[in-house]
Short mmCIF file of C-alpha atoms and ligand atoms in Angstrom, two decimals:
data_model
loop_
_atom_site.label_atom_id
_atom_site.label_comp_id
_atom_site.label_asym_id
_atom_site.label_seq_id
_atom_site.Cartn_x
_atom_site.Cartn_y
_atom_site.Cartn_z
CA UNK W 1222 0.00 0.00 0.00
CA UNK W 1223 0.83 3.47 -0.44
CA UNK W 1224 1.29 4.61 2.82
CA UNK W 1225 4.28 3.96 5.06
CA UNK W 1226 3.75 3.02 8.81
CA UNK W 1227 3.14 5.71 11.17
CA UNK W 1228 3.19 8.41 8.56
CA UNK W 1229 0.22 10.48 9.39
CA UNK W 1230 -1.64 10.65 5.67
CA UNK W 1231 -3.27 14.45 4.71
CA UNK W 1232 -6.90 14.39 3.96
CA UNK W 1233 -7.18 14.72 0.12
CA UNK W 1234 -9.18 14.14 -2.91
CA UNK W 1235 -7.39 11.14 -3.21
CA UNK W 1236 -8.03 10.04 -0.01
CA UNK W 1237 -11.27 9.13 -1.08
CA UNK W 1238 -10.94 8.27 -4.66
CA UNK W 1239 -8.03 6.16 -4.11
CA UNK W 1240 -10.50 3.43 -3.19
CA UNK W 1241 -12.88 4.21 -6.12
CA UNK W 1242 -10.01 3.21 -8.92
CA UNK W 1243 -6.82 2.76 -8.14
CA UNK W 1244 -7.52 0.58 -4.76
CA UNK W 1245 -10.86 -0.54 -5.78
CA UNK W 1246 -11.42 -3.58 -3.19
CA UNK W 1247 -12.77 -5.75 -6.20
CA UNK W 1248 -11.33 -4.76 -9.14
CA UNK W 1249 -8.03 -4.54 -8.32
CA UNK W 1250 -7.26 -5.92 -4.80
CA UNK W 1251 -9.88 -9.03 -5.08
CA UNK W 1252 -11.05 -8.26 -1.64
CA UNK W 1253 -15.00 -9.54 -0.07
CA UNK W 1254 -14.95 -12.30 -3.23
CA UNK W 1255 -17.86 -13.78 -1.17
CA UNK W 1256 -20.70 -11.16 -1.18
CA UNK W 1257 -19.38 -10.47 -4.73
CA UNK W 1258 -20.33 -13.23 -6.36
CA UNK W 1259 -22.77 -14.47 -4.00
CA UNK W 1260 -25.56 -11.57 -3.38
CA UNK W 1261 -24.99 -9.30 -7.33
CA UNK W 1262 -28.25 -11.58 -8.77
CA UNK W 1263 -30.29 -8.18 -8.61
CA UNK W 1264 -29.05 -4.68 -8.50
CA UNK W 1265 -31.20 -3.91 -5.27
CA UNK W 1266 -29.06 -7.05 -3.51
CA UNK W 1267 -25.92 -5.84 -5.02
CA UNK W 1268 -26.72 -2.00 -3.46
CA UNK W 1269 -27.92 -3.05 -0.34
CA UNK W 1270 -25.05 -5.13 0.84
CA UNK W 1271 -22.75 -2.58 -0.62
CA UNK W 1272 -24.05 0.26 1.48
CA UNK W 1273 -24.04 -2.71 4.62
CA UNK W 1274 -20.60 -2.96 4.48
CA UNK W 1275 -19.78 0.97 3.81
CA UNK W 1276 -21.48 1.36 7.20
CA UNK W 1277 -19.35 -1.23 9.02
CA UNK W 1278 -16.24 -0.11 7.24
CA UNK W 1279 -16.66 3.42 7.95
CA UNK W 1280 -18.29 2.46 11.49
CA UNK W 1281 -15.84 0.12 12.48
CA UNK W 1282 -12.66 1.86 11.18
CA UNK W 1283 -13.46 5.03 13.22
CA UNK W 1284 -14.00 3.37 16.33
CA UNK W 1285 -10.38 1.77 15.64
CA UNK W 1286 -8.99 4.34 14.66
CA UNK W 1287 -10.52 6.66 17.56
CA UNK W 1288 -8.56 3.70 20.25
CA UNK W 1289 -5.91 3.09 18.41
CA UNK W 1290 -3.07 4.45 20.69
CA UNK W 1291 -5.07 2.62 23.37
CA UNK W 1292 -5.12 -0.97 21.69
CA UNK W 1293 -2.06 -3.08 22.77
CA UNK W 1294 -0.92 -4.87 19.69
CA UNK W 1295 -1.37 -8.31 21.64
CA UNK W 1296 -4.43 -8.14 21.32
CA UNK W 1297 -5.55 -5.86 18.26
CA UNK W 1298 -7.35 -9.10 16.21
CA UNK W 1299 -9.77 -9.68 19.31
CA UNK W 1300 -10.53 -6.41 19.60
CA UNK W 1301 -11.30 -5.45 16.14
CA UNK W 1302 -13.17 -8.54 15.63
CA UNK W 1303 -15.48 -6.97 18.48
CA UNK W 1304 -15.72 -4.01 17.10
CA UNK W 1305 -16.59 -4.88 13.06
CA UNK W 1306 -18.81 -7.73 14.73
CA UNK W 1307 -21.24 -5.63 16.70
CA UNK W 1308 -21.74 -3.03 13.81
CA UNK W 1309 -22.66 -5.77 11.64
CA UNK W 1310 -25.44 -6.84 14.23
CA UNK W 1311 -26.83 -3.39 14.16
CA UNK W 1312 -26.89 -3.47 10.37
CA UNK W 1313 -28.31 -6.60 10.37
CA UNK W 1314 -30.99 -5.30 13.24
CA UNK W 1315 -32.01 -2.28 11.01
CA UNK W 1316 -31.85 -4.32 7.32
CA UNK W 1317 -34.86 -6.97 9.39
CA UNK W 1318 -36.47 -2.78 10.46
CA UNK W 1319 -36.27 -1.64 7.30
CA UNK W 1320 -37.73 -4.46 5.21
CA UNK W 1321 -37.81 -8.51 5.89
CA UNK W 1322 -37.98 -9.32 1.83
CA UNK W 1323 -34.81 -7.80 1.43
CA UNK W 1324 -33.45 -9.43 4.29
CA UNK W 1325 -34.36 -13.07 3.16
CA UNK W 1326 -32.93 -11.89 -0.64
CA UNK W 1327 -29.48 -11.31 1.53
CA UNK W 1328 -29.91 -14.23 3.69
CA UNK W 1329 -26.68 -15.30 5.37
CA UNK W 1330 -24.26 -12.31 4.12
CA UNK W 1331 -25.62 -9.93 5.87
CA UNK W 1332 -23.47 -11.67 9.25
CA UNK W 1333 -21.03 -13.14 7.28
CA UNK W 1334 -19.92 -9.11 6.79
CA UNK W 1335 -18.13 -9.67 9.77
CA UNK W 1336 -15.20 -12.09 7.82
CA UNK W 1337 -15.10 -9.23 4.79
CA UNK W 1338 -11.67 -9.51 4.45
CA UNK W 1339 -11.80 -5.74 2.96
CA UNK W 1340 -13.07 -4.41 6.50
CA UNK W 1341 -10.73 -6.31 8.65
CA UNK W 1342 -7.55 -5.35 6.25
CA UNK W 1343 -8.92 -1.87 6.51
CA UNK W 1344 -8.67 -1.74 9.93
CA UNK W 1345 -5.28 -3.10 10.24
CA UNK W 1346 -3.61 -1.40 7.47
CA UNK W 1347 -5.16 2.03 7.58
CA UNK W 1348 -7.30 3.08 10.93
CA UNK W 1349 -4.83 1.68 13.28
CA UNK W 1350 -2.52 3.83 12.47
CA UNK W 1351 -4.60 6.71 11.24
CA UNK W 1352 -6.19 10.00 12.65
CA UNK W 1353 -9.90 9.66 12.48
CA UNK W 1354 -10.63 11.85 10.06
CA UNK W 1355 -8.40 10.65 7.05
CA UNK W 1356 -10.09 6.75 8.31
CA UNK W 1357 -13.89 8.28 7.84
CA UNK W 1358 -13.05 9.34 4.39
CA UNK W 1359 -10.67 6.59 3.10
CA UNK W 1360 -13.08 4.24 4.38
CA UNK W 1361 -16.10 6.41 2.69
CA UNK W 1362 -13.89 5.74 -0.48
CA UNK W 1363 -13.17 1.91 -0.71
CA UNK W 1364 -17.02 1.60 0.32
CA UNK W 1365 -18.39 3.76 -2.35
CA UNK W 1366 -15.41 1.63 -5.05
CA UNK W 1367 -16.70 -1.78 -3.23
CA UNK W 1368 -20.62 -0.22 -3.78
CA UNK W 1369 -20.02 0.34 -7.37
CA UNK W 1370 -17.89 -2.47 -7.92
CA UNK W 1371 -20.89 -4.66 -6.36
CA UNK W 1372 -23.25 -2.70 -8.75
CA UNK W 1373 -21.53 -3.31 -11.92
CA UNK W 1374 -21.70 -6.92 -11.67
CA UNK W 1375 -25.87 -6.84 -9.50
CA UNK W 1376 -26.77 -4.32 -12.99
CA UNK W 1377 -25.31 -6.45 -15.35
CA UNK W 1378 -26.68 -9.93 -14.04
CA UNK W 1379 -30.49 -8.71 -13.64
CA UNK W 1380 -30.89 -7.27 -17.12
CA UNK W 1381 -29.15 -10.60 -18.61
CA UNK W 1382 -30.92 -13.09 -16.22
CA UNK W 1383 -34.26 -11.18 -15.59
CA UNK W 1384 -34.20 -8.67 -18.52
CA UNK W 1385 -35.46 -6.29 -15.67
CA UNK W 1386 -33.15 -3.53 -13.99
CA UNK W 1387 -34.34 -2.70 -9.86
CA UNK W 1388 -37.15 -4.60 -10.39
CA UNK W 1389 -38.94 -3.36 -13.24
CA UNK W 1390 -38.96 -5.00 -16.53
CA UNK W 1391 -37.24 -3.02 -19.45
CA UNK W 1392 -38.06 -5.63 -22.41
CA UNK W 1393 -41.55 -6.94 -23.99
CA UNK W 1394 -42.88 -10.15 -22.93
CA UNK W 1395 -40.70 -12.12 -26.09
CA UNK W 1396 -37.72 -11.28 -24.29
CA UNK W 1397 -36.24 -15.27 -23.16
CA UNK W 1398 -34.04 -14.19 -19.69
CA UNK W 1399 -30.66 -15.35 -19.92
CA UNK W 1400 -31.18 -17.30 -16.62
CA UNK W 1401 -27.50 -18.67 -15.71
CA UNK W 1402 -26.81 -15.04 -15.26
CA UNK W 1403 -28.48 -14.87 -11.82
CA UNK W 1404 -27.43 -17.88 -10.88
CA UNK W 1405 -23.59 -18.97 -9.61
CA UNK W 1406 -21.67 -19.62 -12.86
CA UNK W 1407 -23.55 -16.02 -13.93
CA UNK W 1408 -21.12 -14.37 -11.45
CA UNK W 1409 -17.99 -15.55 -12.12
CA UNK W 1410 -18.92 -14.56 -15.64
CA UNK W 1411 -19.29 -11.20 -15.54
CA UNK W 1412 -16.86 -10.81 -12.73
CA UNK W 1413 -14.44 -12.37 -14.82
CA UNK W 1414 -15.46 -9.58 -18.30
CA UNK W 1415 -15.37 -6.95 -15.68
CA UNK W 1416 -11.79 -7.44 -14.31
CA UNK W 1417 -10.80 -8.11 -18.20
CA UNK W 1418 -12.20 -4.37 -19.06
CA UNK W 1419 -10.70 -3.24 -15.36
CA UNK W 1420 -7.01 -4.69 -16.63
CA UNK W 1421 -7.18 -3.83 -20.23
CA UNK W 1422 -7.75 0.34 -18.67
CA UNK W 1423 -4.95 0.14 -16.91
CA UNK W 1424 -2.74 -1.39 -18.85
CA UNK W 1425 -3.56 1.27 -21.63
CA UNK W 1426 -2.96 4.26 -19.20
CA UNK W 1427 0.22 2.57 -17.86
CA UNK W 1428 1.40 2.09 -21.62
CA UNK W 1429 0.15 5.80 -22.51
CA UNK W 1430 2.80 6.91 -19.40
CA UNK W 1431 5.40 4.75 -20.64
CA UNK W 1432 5.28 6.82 -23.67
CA UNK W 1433 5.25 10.21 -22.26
CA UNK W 1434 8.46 9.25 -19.96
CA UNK W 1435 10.17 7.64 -23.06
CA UNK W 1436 9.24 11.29 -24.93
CA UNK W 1437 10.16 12.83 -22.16
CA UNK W 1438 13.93 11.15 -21.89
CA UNK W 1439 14.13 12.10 -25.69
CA UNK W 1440 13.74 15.40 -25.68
CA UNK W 1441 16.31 15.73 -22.57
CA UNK W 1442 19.09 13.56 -24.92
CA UNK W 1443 18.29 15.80 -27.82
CA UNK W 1444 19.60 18.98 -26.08
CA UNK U 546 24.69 9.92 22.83
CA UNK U 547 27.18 8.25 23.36
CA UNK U 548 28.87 5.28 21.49
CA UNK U 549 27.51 2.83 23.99
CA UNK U 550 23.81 4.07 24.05
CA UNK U 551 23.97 3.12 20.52
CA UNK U 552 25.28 -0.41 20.72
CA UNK U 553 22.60 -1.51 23.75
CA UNK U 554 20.25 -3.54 22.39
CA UNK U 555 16.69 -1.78 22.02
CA UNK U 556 14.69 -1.77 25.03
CA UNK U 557 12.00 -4.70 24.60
CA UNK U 558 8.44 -3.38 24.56
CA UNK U 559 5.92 -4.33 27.31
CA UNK U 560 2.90 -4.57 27.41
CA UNK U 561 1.27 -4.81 31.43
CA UNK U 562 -1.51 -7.12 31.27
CA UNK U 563 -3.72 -4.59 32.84
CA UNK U 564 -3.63 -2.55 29.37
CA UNK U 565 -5.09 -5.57 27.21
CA UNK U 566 -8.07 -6.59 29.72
CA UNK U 567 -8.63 -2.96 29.96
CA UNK U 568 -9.13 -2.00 26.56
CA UNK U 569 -10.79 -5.69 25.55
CA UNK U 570 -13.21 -4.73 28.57
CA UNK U 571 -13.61 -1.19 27.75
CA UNK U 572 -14.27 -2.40 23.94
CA UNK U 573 -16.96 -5.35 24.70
CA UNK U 574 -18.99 -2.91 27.20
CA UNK U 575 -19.35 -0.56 24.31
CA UNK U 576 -19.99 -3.50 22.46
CA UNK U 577 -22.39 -4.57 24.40
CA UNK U 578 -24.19 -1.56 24.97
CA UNK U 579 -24.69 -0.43 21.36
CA UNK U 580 -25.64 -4.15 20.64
CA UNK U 581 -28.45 -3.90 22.98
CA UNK U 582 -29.77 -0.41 22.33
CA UNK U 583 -29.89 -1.48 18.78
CA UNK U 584 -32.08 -4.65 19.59
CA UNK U 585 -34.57 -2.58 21.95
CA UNK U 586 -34.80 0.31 18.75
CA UNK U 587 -35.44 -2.30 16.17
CA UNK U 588 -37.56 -4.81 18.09
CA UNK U 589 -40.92 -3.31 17.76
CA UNK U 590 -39.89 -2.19 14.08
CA UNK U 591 -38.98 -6.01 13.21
CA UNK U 592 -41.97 -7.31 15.29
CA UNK U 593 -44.35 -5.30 12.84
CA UNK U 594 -43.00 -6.17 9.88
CA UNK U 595 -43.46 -9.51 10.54
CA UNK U 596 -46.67 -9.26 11.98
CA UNK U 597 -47.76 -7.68 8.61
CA UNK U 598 -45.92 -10.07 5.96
CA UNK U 599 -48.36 -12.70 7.68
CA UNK U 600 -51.26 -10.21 7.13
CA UNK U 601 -50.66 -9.24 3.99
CA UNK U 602 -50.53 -12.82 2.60
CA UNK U 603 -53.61 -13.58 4.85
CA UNK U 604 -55.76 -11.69 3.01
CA UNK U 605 -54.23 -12.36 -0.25
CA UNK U 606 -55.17 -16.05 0.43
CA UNK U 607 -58.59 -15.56 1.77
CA UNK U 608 -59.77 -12.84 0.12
CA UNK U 609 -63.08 -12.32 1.49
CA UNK U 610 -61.43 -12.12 5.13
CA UNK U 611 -61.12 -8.32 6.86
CA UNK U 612 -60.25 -9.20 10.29
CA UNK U 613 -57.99 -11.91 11.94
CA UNK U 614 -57.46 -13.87 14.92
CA UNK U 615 -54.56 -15.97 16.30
CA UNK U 616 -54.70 -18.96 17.98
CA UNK U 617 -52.40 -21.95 18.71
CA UNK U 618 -52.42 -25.57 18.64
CA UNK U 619 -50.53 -27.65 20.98
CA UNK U 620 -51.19 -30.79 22.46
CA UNK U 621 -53.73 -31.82 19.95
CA UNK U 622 -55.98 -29.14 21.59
CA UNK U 623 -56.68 -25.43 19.68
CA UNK U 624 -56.77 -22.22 22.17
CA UNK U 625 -56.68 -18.26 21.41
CA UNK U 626 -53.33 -17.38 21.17
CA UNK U 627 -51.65 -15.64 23.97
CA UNK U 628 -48.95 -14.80 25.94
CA UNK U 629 -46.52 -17.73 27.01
CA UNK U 630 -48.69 -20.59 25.23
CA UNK U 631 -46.62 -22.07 23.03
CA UNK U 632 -47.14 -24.13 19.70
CA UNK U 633 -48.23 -24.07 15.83
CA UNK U 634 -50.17 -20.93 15.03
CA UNK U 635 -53.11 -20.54 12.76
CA UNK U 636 -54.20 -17.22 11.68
CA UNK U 637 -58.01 -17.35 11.20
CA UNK U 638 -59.31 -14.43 8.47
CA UNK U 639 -63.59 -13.61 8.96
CA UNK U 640 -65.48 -11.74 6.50
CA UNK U 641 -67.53 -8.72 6.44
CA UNK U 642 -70.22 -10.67 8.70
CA UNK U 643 -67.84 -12.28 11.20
CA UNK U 644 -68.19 -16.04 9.66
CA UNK U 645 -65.06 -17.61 9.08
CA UNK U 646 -63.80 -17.75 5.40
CA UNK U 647 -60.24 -19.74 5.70
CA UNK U 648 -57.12 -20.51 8.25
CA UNK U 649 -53.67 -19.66 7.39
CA UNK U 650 -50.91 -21.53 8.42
CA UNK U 651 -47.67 -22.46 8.12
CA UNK U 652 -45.83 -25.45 6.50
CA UNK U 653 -41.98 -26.15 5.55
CA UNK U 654 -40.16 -28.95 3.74
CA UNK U 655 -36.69 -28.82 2.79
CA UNK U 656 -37.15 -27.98 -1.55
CA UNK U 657 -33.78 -28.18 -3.98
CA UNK U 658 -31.48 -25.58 -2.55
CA UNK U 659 -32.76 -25.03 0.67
CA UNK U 660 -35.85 -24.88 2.96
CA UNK U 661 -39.19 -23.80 1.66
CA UNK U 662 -41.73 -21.92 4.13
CA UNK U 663 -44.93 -21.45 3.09
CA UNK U 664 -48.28 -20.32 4.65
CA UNK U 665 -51.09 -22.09 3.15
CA UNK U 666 -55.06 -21.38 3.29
CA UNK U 667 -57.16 -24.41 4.57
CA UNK U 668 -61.22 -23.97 4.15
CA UNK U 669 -62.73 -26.32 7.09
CA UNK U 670 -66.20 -26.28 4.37
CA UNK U 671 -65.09 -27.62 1.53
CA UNK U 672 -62.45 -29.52 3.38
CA UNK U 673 -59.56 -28.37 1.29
CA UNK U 674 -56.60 -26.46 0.87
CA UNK U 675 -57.31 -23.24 -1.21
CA UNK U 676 -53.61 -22.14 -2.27
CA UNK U 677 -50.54 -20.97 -0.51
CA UNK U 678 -47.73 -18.19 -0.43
CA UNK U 679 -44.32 -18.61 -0.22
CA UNK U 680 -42.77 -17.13 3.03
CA UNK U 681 -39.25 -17.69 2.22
CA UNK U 682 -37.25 -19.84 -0.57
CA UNK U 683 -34.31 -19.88 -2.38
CA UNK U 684 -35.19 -21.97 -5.52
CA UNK U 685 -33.45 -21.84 -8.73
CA UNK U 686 -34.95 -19.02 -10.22
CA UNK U 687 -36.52 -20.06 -13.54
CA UNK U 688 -36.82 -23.85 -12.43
CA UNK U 689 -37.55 -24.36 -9.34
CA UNK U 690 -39.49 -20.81 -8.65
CA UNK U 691 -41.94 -21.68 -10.91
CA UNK U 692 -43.95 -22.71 -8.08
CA UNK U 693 -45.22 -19.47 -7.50
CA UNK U 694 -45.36 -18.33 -11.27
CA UNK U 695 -46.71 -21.61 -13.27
CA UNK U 696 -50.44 -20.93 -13.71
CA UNK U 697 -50.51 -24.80 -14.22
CA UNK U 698 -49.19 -25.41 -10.82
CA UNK U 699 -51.18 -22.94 -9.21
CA UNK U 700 -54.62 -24.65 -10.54
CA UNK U 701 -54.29 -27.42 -8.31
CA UNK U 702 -54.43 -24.86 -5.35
CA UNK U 703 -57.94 -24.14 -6.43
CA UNK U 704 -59.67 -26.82 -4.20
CA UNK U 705 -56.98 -29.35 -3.03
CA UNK U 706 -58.63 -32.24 -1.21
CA UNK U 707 -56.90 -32.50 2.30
CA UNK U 708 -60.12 -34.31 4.12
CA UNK U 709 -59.74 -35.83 7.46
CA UNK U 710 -60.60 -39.49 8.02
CA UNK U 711 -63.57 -41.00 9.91
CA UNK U 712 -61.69 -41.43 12.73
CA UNK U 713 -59.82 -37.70 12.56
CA UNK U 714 -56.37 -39.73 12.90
CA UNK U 715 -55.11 -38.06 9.62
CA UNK U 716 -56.42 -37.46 5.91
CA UNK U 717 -58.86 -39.69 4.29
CA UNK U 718 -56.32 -39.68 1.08
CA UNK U 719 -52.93 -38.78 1.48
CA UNK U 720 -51.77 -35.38 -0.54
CA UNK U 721 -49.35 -36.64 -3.30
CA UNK U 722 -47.40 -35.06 -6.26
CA UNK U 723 -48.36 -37.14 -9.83
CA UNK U 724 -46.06 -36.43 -12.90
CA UNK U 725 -47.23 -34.24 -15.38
CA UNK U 726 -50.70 -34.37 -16.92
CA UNK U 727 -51.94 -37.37 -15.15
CA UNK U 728 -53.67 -35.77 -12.45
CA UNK U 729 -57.14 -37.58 -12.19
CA UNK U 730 -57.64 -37.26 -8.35
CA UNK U 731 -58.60 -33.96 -6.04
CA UNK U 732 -56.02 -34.87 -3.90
CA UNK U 733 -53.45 -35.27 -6.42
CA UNK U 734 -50.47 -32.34 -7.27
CA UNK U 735 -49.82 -31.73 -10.83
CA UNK U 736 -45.88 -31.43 -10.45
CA UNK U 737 -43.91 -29.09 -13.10
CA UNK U 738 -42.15 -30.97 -15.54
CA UNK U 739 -38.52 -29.89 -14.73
CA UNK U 740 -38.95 -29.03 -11.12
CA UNK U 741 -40.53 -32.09 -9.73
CA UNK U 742 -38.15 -31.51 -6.46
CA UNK U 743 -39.65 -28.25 -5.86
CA UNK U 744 -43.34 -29.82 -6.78
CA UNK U 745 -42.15 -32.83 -4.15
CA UNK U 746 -41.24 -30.40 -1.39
CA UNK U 747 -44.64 -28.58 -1.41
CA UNK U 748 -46.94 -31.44 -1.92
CA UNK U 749 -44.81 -33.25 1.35
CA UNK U 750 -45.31 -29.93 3.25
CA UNK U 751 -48.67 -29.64 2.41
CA UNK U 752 -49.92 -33.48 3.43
CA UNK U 753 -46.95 -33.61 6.24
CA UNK U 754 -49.05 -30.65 8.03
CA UNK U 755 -52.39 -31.73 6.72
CA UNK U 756 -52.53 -34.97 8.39
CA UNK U 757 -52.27 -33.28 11.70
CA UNK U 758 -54.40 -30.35 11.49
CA UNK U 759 -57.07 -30.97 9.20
CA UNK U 760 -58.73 -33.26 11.51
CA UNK U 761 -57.54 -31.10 14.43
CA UNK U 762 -59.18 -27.71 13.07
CA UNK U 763 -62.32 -30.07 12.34
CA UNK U 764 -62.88 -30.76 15.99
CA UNK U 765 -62.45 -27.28 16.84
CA UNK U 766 -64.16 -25.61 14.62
CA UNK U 767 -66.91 -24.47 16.74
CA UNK U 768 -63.78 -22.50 18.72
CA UNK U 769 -62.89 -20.96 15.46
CA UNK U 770 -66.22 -20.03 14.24
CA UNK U 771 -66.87 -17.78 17.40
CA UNK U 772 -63.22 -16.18 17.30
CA UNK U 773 -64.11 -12.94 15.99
C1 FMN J 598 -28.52 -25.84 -11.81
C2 FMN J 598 -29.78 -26.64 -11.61
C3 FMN J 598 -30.76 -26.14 -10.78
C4 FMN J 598 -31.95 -26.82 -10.55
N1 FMN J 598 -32.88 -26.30 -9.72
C5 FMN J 598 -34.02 -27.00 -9.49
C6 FMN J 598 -34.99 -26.48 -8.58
O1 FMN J 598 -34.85 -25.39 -8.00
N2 FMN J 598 -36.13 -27.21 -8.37
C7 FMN J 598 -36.32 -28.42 -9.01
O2 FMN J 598 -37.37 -29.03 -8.75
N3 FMN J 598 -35.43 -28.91 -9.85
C8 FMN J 598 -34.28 -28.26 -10.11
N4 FMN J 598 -33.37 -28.78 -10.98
C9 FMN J 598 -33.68 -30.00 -11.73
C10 FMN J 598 -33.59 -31.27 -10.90
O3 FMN J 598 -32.23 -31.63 -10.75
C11 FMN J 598 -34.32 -32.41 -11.61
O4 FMN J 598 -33.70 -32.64 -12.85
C12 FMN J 598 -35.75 -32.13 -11.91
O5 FMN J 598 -36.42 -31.72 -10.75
C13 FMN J 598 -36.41 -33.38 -12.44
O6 FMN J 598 -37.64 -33.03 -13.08
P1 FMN J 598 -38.39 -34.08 -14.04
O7 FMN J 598 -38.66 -35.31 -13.19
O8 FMN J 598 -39.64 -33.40 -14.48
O9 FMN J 598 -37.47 -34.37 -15.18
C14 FMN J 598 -32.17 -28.09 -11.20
C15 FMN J 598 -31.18 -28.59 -12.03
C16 FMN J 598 -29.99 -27.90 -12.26
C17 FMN J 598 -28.96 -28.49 -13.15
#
C-alpha cells in the first residue's frame, strides 16, 4: 500500500478516490470475493449489501482508529473482531427494520460481513494507524469503489438473467431471460469480463505513461 | 549519545496485562451496549414487519377475510393465542359478517437448494386447501421458482382435497405429487415438468401438516367459528 507506517496521511481528494479506482477492493485488490459473487443476482441485492458494508467499514474503522493508541498490539485481532462484529449486528438489526424481503434476498451475508476480508484489512492497514478523520473518508472511499464495484456486476446480471433492472422490466414479454446469469456460474462470468475491461484500462494508461516518460527522456538527450 | 547508548540492544516493549483486559473490557462494554440499544430500537420495528408479511398474505389467500385472529395448537388441543402458550399458530381471516372464510398456516419442507416456508389457506367447508404463499425460498430461479409463477401449478391450489378421516387420525387420502398431466384425483399435485423436487417439497409440506391439522381444526371448529 501506499502509505508507510506511522506516517500520518493528509486528507485529500485522493483520499477518497483512491479506493474508487486505483484501490478498488474488487477490481483490483480481489477483496470480499464472497458477497461479490454471492448476493450481485439483482441490482437492489448488489446495493444493499454494498451500502451494509460501507457502514461497518466506515463504522468500524473510526472506532479503531478513535482507540488506536489505546489498543495493545497483543491483542488488536480480538478487539477489532469486536468491534466490526457488533456493527454488523446493528446493520443486520435495522436491514430486518427496514424491510424482511430484502433481508431473506441477503440471507446469510448480511453476518457473514463480519469475515469481509476488505473491512478487517482496513482496519489493520489504515485506521490503526490513522487519525480519524483521514479513516472516515478513506473508508467512505473503498465503500463507495466496493458499492459500485458490487453494482456493476448486480446491474449487469439482472438485465441478462431477468431482462429487468431494480425490479422493473425493461423488455416486452418475447424477451427469453438469460437465466444462468443470476445464478452462480452467472457471477464468475461477468466478474471475470469486468476485471478483463478493469485490466485492459490500466494497462492502456500505464502504456500511454510509458510513452510520455520515453518522450520525455528524448527530448532531454536531444539537447 | 554516546557510542555505547547506541550499541545496547533496544529496550524490549511491554505490554502490562492490565492494558489488554482494559481495553478488551472497555471495547466489549461498548460493544455490548450499542448491541443492545440497537435490539430494543429495532424490536418493535422487526416485530411489525413480521406481523404484517403474515397479514398481507392472509388476506391475499382468503380474500373475502377483513379481520384476523390468532390462535395456537398444541397438544392436539386449539386455544386463542396468547402470551406464554406455546405451539403451531393458525391465523383465522372472517369476513364482512364475522363467519369464518379460511385458516392460514404455516408449513416447511426442505425444496432443492434449501428450505421452503410457506403459509397455506385451509377452508374447514369444503375440506380443502385453497392455495398458498411462499414465506421464504431460495429456488433456482426459472426452475424451481416456478412454483409461485406456473399458472398450471397454481390450478391445483384451487380446491386441493386434504379431508380428514372417519376417525380424525389423519387425511382420508394422502396429498401426493403425480407427474405431469396425469392428475385424475382432487387430492393429487400436478408437479412441473422440470422441477418435480420443488413440486415434491410442497406437496410433502402440504400433506406432512395436513394430516395433523385438518382433523384437528375439524374438531375445533366451533372454537374458530366464534373467534371474531
Ligand atoms: C442448476 C440446476 C438447478 C436446478 N434447480 C431445481 C430447482 O430449483 N427445483 C427443481 O425441482 N429442480 C431443479 N433442478 C432439476 C432437478 O435436478 C431435476 O432434474 C428435476 O427436478 C427433475 O424433473 P423431471 O422429473 O420433471 O425431469 C435443477 C437442475 C440444475 C442443473
Amino acid at each position: 500500500m501506499a502509505e508507510l507506517p506511522n506516517r500520518q496521511e493528509q486528507v485529500s481528494l485522493d483520499t477518497f478516490l483512491r479506493g474508487l479506482w486505483q484501490e478498488n477492493p474488487v477490481f483490483v485488490m480481489l477483496l470480499g470475493m464472497c458477497p461479490v459473487l454471492a448476493v450481485t443476482n439483482s441490482a437492489i441485492n448488489a446495493l444493499a449489501m454494498g451500502l451494509a458494508s460501507t457502514f461497518v467499514l466506515v463504522a468500524s474503522n473510526s472506532l479503531i482508529s478513535l482507540l488506536r493508541n489505546f489498543i495493545p498490539k497483543q491483542v488488536r485481532i480480538a478487539t477489532y473482531i469486536i468491534i466490526i462484529a457488533t456493527f454488523v449486528t446493528m446493520v443486520d438489526y435495522a436491514i430486518q427494520a427496514i424491510s424482511l424481503e430484502l433481508y431473506n434476498a441477503l440471507g446469510a451475508f448480511i453476518q457473514l460481513i463480519v469475515v469481509n476480508c476488505m473491512i478487517l484489512g482496513r482496519a489493520e492497514a489504515y485506521a490503526s494507524k490513522q487519525r480519524l478523520w483521514p479513516t472516515i473518508i478513506n473508508g467512505l472511499g473503498i465503500g463507495a469503489g466496493f458499492t459500485f464495484a458490487l453494482l456493476c456486476l448486480g446491474v449487469v446480471r439482472e438485465i441478462l438473467g431477468a431482462g429487468e433492472l431494480f425490479g422493473f422490466a425493461l423488455f416486452g414479454d418475447s424477451f427469453q431471460p438469460w437465466v444462468v446469469m443470476i445464478l452462480p456460474p452467472g457471477g464468475f462470468f461477468v466478474l471475470g469480463a469486468w476485471l478483463l475491461i478493469f485490466a485492459w484500462f490500466r494497462q492502456r494508461r500505464e502504456q500511454a505513461q510509458a510513452r510520455v516518460e520515453e518522450q520525455q527522456q528524448e527530448t532531454v538527450y536531444e539537447r | 549519545m554516546s557510542q555505547a547508548d547506541n550499541l545496547a540492544p533496544p529496550p524490549v516493549e511491554t505490554t502490562p496485562s492490565f492494558n489488554m483486559l482494559r481495553t478488551l473490557g472497555l471495547v466489549a462494554t461498548i460493544s455490548g451496549l450499542l448491541v443492545v440499544l440497537s435490539f430494543r430500537v429495532t424490536e418493535p420495528m422487526i416485530e411489525q414487519n413480521k406481523r404484517e408479511a403474515i397479514e398481507r398474505a392472509l388476506f391475499r389467500l382468503v380474500p373475502d377475510a377483513v379481520s384476523r385472529r390468532d390462535f395456537i395448537a398444541s397438544d392436539n388441543r386449539i386455544q386463542p393465542a396468547g402470551e406464554g402458550i406455546d405451539g403451531e399458530k393458525l391465523y383465522a381471516g372472517y369476513g364482512q359478517d364475522g363467519k369464518l372464510k379460511g385458516i392460514a398456516l404455516e408449513a416447511a419442507a426442505p425444496g432443492y437448494q434449501d428450505v421452503i416456508r410457506i403459509l397455506y389457506a385451509y377452508d374447514p367447508y369444503c375440506q380443502c386447501i385453497r392455495g398458498f404463499e411462499v414465506l421464504k425460498m431460495a429456488e433456482t430461479p426459472g426452475i424451481g421458482d416456478k412454483i409461485i409463477k406456473d399458472p398450471a401449478f397454481l390450478m391445483n391450489f384451487e380446491a386441493l382435497q386434504a379431508r380428514p378421516n372417519a376417525d380424525g387420525s389423519g387425511l382420508e387420502q394422502a396429498i401426493v405429487p403425480v407427474k405431469h398431466g396425469t392428475k385424475t384425483q382432487p387430492w393429487q399435485i400436478d408437479a412441473i415438468s422440470g422441477a418435480t423436487i420443488s413440486s415434491n417439497a410442497i406437496a410433502r409440506m402440504l400433506n406432512d401438516k395436513s394430516q395433523l391439522m385438518s382433523p384437528l381444526i375439524q374438531r375445533n371448529l366451533a372454537l374458530l367459528e366464534n373467534g371474531a
